[in-house]
Amino acid sequence: MVVKSKRGRRRYMVFETTEKISEDELLCSLRSYSENAGIPVPKVIQFNGNKGIVRVNGTNIDKARALMNNKDFKTLLTSGTLLTIRERYFKPCEKRN
């Protein structure tokens, strides 16, 4: 197990796309944008076609935010916990009785 001080803190960003895209198109876009910015490709945690969550290294958060704010993507929230983002943007459907 690696200590957070060595690995760095992870941050989660929720984003939305300007138009509905597939997960393959998302990964291609993230790869091309991250190569230009000089940061590792963000890890996609969840994606539903319009909104998604990516995990980035805390030291690259400013570069990653700039990467995600472009003509294809718009960031909505950055958080240190995945639970906060899921509660606000990915609420589970209520069960019917």
Short mmCIF file of C-alpha atoms in Angstrom, two decimals:
data_model
loop_
_atom_site.label_atom_id
_atom_site.label_comp_id
_atom_site.label_asym_id
_atom_site.label_seq_id
_atom_site.Cartn_x
_atom_site.Cartn_y
_atom_site.Cartn_z
CA MET A 1 0.00 0.00 0.00
CA VAL A 2 1.41 3.36 -1.02
CA VAL A 3 1.07 6.33 1.31
CA LYS A 4 -0.83 9.37 0.01
CA SER A 5 2.19 11.59 0.58
CA LYS A 6 4.13 9.58 -2.02
CA ARG A 7 1.31 8.90 -4.47
CA GLY A 8 -0.43 12.26 -4.08
CA ARG A 9 -4.07 12.95 -3.47
CA ARG A 10 -6.57 12.08 -6.14
CA ARG A 11 -9.25 14.47 -7.26
CA TYR A 12 -12.48 13.70 -9.05
CA MET A 13 -14.01 15.97 -11.67
CA VAL A 14 -17.52 15.76 -13.04
CA PHE A 15 -17.95 17.02 -16.58
CA GLU A 16 -20.57 17.22 -19.28
CA THR A 17 -20.18 16.99 -23.03
CA THR A 18 -21.62 19.40 -25.57
CA GLU A 19 -23.22 16.50 -27.46
CA LYS A 20 -23.86 12.82 -26.75
CA ILE A 21 -20.76 10.72 -27.51
CA SER A 22 -19.69 7.13 -26.99
CA GLU A 23 -17.13 6.06 -24.43
CA ASP A 24 -14.62 5.26 -27.19
CA GLU A 25 -14.93 8.79 -28.58
CA LEU A 26 -14.48 10.16 -25.06
CA LEU A 27 -11.27 8.19 -24.53
CA CYS A 28 -9.85 9.32 -27.90
CA SER A 29 -10.61 12.95 -27.07
CA LEU A 30 -9.06 12.69 -23.61
CA ARG A 31 -5.92 11.06 -25.04
CA SER A 32 -5.42 13.74 -27.67
CA TYR A 33 -6.06 16.63 -25.25
CA SER A 34 -3.82 15.19 -22.52
CA GLU A 35 -0.92 14.60 -24.94
CA ASN A 36 -1.06 18.28 -25.89
CA ALA A 37 -1.21 19.37 -22.23
CA GLY A 38 1.59 17.04 -21.15
CA ILE A 39 -0.32 15.26 -18.39
CA PRO A 40 -1.38 11.63 -17.95
CA VAL A 41 -4.75 10.63 -19.39
CA PRO A 42 -7.47 11.03 -16.74
CA LYS A 43 -9.07 7.79 -15.57
CA VAL A 44 -12.75 7.56 -16.53
CA ILE A 45 -14.73 6.40 -13.50
CA GLN A 46 -18.27 6.75 -14.82
CA PHE A 47 -19.79 7.99 -18.08
CA ASN A 48 -23.37 7.95 -19.34
CA GLY A 49 -23.04 9.67 -22.72
CA ASN A 50 -23.55 13.23 -21.51
CA LYS A 51 -22.04 13.43 -18.01
CA GLY A 52 -19.07 11.65 -16.57
CA ILE A 53 -16.53 11.47 -13.78
CA VAL A 54 -12.75 11.35 -14.23
CA ARG A 55 -10.01 10.83 -11.65
CA VAL A 56 -6.87 12.96 -11.86
CA ASN A 57 -3.73 13.38 -9.83
CA GLY A 58 -3.99 16.26 -7.35
CA THR A 59 -0.76 17.85 -8.56
CA ASN A 60 -2.13 18.15 -12.10
CA ILE A 61 -5.57 19.46 -11.14
CA ASP A 62 -5.16 22.91 -12.74
CA LYS A 63 -3.87 21.45 -16.00
CA ALA A 64 -6.63 18.83 -15.98
CA ARG A 65 -9.30 21.47 -15.39
CA ALA A 66 -7.93 23.49 -18.31
CA LEU A 67 -7.88 20.28 -20.37
CA MET A 68 -11.53 19.54 -19.61
CA ASN A 69 -12.81 23.09 -20.30
CA ASN A 70 -12.79 23.24 -24.07
CA LYS A 71 -15.21 23.08 -27.00
CA ASP A 72 -16.14 19.44 -26.27
CA PHE A 73 -16.26 19.33 -22.44
CA LYS A 74 -17.23 21.55 -19.52
CA THR A 75 -16.30 20.81 -15.90
CA LEU A 76 -19.05 21.14 -13.32
CA LEU A 77 -17.37 20.25 -10.02
CA THR A 78 -14.04 19.13 -8.62
CA SER A 79 -14.02 17.15 -5.39
CA GLY A 80 -11.76 15.03 -3.25
CA THR A 81 -14.40 12.37 -2.75
CA LEU A 82 -16.31 10.35 -5.27
CA LEU A 83 -19.33 10.12 -2.97
CA THR A 84 -19.92 13.89 -3.07
CA ILE A 85 -20.04 13.93 -6.86
CA ARG A 86 -22.30 10.90 -7.11
CA GLU A 87 -24.74 12.35 -4.59
CA ARG A 88 -25.04 15.64 -6.50
CA TYR A 89 -24.97 14.54 -10.14
CA PHE A 90 -25.69 10.79 -10.33
CA LYS A 91 -28.58 10.20 -7.96
CA PRO A 92 -29.85 6.61 -8.01
CA CYS A 93 -33.37 6.01 -9.24
CA GLU A 94 -35.99 5.64 -6.54
CA LYS A 95 -37.44 2.16 -6.11
CA ARG A 96 -41.14 1.67 -6.81
CA ASN A 97 -43.25 -0.01 -4.16
#
